[in-house]
Tab-separated table of C-alpha atoms in Angstrom:
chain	number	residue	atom	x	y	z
X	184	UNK	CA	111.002	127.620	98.609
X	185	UNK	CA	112.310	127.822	95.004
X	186	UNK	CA	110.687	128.885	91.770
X	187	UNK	CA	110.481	126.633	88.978
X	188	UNK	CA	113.296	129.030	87.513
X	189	UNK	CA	115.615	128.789	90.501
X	190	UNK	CA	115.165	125.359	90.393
X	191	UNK	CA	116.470	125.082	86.542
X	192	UNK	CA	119.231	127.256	87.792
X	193	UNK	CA	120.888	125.481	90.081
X	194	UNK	CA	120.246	122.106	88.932
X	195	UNK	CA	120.599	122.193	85.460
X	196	UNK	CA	117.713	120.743	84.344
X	197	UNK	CA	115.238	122.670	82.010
X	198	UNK	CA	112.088	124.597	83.003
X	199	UNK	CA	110.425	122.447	80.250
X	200	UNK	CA	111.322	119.361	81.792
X	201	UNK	CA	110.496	120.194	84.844
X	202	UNK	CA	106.994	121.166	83.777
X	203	UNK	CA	106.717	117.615	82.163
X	204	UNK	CA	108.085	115.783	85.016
X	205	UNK	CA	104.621	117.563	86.784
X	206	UNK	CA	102.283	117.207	84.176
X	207	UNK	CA	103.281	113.391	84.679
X	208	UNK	CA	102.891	113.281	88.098
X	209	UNK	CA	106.673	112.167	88.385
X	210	UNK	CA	107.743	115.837	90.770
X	211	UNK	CA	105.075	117.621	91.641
X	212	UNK	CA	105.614	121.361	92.982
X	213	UNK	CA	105.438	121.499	97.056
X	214	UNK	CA	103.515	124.159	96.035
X	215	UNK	CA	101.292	126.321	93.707
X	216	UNK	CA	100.664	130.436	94.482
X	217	UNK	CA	97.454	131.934	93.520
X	218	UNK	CA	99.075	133.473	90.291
X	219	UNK	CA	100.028	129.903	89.254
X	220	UNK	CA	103.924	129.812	89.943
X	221	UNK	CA	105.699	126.518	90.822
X	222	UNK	CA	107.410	126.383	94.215
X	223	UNK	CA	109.641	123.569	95.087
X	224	UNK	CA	111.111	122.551	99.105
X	225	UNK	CA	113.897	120.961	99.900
X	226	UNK	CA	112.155	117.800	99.906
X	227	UNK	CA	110.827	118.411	96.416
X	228	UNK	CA	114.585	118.485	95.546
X	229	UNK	CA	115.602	115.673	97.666
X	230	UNK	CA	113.322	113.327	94.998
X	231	UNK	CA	114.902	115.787	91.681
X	232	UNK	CA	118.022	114.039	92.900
X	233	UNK	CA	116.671	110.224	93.303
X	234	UNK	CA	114.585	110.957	89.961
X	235	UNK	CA	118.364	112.457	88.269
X	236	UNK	CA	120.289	109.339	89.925
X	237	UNK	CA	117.747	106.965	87.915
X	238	UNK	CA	117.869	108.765	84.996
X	239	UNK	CA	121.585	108.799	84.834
X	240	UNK	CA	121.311	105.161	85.027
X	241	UNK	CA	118.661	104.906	81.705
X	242	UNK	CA	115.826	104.464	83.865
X	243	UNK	CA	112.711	105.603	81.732
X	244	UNK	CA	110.673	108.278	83.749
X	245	UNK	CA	107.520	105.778	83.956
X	246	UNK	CA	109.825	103.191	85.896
X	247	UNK	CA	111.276	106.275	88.124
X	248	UNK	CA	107.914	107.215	88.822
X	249	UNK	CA	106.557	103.448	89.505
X	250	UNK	CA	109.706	103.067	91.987
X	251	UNK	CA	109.428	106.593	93.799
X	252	UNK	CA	105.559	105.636	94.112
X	253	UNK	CA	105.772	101.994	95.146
X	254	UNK	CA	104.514	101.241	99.104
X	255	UNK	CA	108.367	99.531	99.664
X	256	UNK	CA	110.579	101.879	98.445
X	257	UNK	CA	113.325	102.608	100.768
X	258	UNK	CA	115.616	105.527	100.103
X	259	UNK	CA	118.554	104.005	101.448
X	260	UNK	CA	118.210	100.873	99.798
X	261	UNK	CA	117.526	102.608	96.302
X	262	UNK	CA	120.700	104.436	96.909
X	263	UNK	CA	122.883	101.355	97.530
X	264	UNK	CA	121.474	100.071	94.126
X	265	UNK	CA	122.222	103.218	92.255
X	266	UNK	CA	125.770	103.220	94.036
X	267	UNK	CA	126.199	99.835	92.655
X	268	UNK	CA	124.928	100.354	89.429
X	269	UNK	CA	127.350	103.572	89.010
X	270	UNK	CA	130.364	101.778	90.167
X	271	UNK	CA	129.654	99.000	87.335
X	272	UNK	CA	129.359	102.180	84.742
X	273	UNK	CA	132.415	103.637	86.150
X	274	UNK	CA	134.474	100.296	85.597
X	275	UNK	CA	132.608	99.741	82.135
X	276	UNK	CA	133.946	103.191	81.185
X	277	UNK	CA	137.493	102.832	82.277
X	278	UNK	CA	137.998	99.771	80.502
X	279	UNK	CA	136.730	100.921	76.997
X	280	UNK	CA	139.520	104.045	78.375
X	281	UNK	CA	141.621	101.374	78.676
X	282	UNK	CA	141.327	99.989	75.461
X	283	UNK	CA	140.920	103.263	73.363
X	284	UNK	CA	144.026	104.500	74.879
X	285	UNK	CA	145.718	100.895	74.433
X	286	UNK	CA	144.551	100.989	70.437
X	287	UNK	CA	146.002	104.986	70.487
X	288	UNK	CA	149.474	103.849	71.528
X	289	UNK	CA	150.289	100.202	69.942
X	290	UNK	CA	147.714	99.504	67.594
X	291	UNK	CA	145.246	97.596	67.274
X	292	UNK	CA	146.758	93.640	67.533
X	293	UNK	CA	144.413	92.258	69.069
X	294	UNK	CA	140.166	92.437	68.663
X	295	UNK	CA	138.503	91.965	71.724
X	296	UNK	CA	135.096	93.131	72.303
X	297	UNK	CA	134.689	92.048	75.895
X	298	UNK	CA	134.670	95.496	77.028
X	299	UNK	CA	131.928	96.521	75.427
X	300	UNK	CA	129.144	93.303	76.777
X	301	UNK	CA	127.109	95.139	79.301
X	302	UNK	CA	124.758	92.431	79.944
X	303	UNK	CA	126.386	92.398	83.747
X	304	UNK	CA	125.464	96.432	83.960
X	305	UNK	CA	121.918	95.390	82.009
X	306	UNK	CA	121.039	92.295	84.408
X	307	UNK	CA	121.210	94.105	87.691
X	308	UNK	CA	119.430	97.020	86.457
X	309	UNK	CA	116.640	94.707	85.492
X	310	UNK	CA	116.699	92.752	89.072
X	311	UNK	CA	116.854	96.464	90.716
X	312	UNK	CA	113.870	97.499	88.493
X	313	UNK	CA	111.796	94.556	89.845
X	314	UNK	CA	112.351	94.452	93.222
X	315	UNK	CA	110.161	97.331	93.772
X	316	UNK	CA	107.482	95.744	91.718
X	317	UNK	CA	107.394	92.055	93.360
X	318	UNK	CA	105.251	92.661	96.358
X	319	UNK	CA	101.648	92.079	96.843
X	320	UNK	CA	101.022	95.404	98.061
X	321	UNK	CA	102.805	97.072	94.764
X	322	UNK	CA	100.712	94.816	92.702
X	323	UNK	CA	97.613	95.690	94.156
X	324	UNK	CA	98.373	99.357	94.289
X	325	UNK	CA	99.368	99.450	90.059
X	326	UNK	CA	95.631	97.633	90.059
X	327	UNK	CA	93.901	100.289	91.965
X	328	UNK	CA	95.545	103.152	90.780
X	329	UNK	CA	95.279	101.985	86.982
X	330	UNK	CA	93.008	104.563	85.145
X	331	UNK	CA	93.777	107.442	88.014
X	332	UNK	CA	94.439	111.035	86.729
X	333	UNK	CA	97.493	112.674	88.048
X	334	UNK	CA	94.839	114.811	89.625
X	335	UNK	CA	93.060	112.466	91.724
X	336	UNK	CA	96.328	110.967	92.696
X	337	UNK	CA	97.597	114.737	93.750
X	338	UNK	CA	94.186	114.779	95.608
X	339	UNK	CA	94.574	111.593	97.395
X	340	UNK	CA	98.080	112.632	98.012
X	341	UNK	CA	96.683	115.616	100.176
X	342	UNK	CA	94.556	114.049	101.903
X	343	UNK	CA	96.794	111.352	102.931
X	344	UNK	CA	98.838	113.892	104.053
X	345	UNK	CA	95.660	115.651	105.681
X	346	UNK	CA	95.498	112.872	107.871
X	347	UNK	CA	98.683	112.840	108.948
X	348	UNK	CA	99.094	116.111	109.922
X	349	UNK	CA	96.216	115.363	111.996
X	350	UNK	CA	98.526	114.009	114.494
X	351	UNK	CA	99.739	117.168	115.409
X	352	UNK	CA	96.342	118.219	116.594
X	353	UNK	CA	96.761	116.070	119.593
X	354	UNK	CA	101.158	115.522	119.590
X	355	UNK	CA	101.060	116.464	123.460
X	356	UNK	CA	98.673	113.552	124.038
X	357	UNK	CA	99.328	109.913	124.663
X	358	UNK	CA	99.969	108.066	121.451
X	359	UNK	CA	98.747	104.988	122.965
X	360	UNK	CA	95.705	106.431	123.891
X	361	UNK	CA	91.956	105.982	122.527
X	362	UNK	CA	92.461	109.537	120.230
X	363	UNK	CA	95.820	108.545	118.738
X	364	UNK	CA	94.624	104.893	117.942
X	365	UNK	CA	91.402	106.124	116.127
X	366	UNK	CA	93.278	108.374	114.057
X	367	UNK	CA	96.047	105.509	113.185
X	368	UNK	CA	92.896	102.938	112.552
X	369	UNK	CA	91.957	106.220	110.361
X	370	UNK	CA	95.355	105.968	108.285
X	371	UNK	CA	95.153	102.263	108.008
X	372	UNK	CA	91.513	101.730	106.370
X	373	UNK	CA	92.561	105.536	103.603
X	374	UNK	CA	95.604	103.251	102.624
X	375	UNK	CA	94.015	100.125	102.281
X	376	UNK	CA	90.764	102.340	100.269
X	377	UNK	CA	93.120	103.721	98.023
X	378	UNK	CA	96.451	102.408	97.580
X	379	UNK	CA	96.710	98.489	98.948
X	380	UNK	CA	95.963	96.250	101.781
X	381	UNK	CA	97.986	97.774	104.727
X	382	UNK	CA	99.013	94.651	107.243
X	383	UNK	CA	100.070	95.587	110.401
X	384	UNK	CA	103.722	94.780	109.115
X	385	UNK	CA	103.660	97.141	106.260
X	386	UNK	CA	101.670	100.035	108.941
X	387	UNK	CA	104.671	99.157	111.077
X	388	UNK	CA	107.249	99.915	108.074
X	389	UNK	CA	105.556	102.964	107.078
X	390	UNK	CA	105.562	104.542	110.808
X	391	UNK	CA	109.239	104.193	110.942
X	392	UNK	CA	109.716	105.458	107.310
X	393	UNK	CA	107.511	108.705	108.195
X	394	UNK	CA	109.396	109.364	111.845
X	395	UNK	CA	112.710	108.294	110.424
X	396	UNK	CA	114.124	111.613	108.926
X	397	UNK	CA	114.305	112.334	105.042
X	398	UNK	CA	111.547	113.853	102.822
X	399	UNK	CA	108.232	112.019	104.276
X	400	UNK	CA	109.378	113.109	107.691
X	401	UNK	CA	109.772	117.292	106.672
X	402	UNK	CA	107.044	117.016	104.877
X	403	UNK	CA	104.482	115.535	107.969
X	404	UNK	CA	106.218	118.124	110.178
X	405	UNK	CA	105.914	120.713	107.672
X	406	UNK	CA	101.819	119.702	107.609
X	407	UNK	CA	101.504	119.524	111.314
X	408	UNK	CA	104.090	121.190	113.022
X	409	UNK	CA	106.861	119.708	114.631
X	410	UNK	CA	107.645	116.674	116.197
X	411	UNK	CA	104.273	115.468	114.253
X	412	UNK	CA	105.744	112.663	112.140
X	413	UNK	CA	107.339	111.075	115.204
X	414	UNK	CA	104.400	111.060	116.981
X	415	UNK	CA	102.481	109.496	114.378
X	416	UNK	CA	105.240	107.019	114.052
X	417	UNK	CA	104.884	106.177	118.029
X	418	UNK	CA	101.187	106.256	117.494
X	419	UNK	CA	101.435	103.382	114.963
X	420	UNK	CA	104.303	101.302	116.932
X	421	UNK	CA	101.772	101.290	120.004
X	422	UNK	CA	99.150	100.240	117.474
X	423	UNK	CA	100.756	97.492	116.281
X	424	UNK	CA	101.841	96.042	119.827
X	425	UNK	CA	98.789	96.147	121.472
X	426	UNK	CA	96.938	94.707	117.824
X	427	UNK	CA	99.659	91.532	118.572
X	428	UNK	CA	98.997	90.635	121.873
């Protein structure tokens, strides 16, 4: 664990903002001590980095936020878009190099102000803004969550997470079994209560996304001990088959 200060440290990024990216539910501390000090896990910095990445790229921290949060959003697929984005900056940057150093050494002879249209950069930042946002499920969670306090979403959070680490309560057990499947039946109806209708398919999504390493994963483990998040995430797969045949 890291203190709020620590954090700043080694970073870069300034104890105020990281109290504001809190107070706006956009990184919450992993943790809070009795005396009221910040503490932040490696997963905690994992999503500083995705929430830096985005920013680099002129994302506003209410679209970060909405991206982070949405029921789709896939790591891996966010990163692609932010490589692609930053590759399009990169070559956007040498070319106005280009041209500075160009007008430096011979003049200016010619004015062309291609190199400056960023409406390529602009358009796929738009499409990769609203891909996380086209989904049923997204739309009906920005409904249901519309009017919720960062508090009652922190609250929800836990207890999301509550039962979830519940699954390491019985991790020696069969997760096809009739204890497993109640508790998965028990994940299915909190998500669909408080976040959006969760279809089989999307169950099936999220119980590879929690067994399939990264921050969900470390933090399930961390809540129930390991080996907890992949249990949960065989839990659901046998869920899922036996609710198709």
């Amino acid at each position: 664990m890291m203190t709020v200060h620590e954090v700043s440290r080694q970073t870069g990024v300034s104890i105020r903002a990281l109290h504001h990216y809190d107070r706006i539910g956009l990184l919450p501390p992993s943790e809070v001590t009795e005396a009221g000090y910040r503490l932040y896990d490696d997963a905690a910095l994992e999503r500083l980095q995705s929430i830096l990445l985005y920013k680099e790229l002129g994302f506003p921290l209410k679209e970060i936020r909405g991206i982070l949060e949405s029921p789709v959003f896939d790591r891996n697929q966010a990163l692609d878009q932010q490589i692609t984005l930053l590759q399009m900056k990169k070559e956007h940057l040498e070319n106005l190099i280009d041209l500075a150093c160009g007008i430096k050494m011979i003049g200016v002879n010619k004015l062309d102000f291609a190199v400056f249209d960023t409406k390529k950069i602009d358009e796929y930042a738009r499409q990769a803004k609203e891909a996380w946002g086209k989904t049923p499920a997204y739309r009906e969670y920005k409904e249901k969550s519309a009017g919720r306090t960062s508090e009652k979403e922190r609250r929800l959070g836990l207890d999301l997470m509550g039962i979830l680490a519940g699954f390491g309560q019985i991790k020696e057990s069969d997760p096809a079994g009739e204890e497993a499947q109640a508790r998965v039946k028990e994940l299915k109806a909190f998500i669909t209560q408080n976040y959006y209708t969760c279809t089989d398919e999307i169950l099936l999504g999220l119980g590879s996304m929690y067994a399939g390493g990264g921050e969900m994963t470390e933090n399930i483990n961390a809540a129930g001990g390991s080996g907890t998040a992949e249990y949960a995430g065989r839990a659901i797969e046998a869920y899922c088959g036996r609710e198709q045949k």
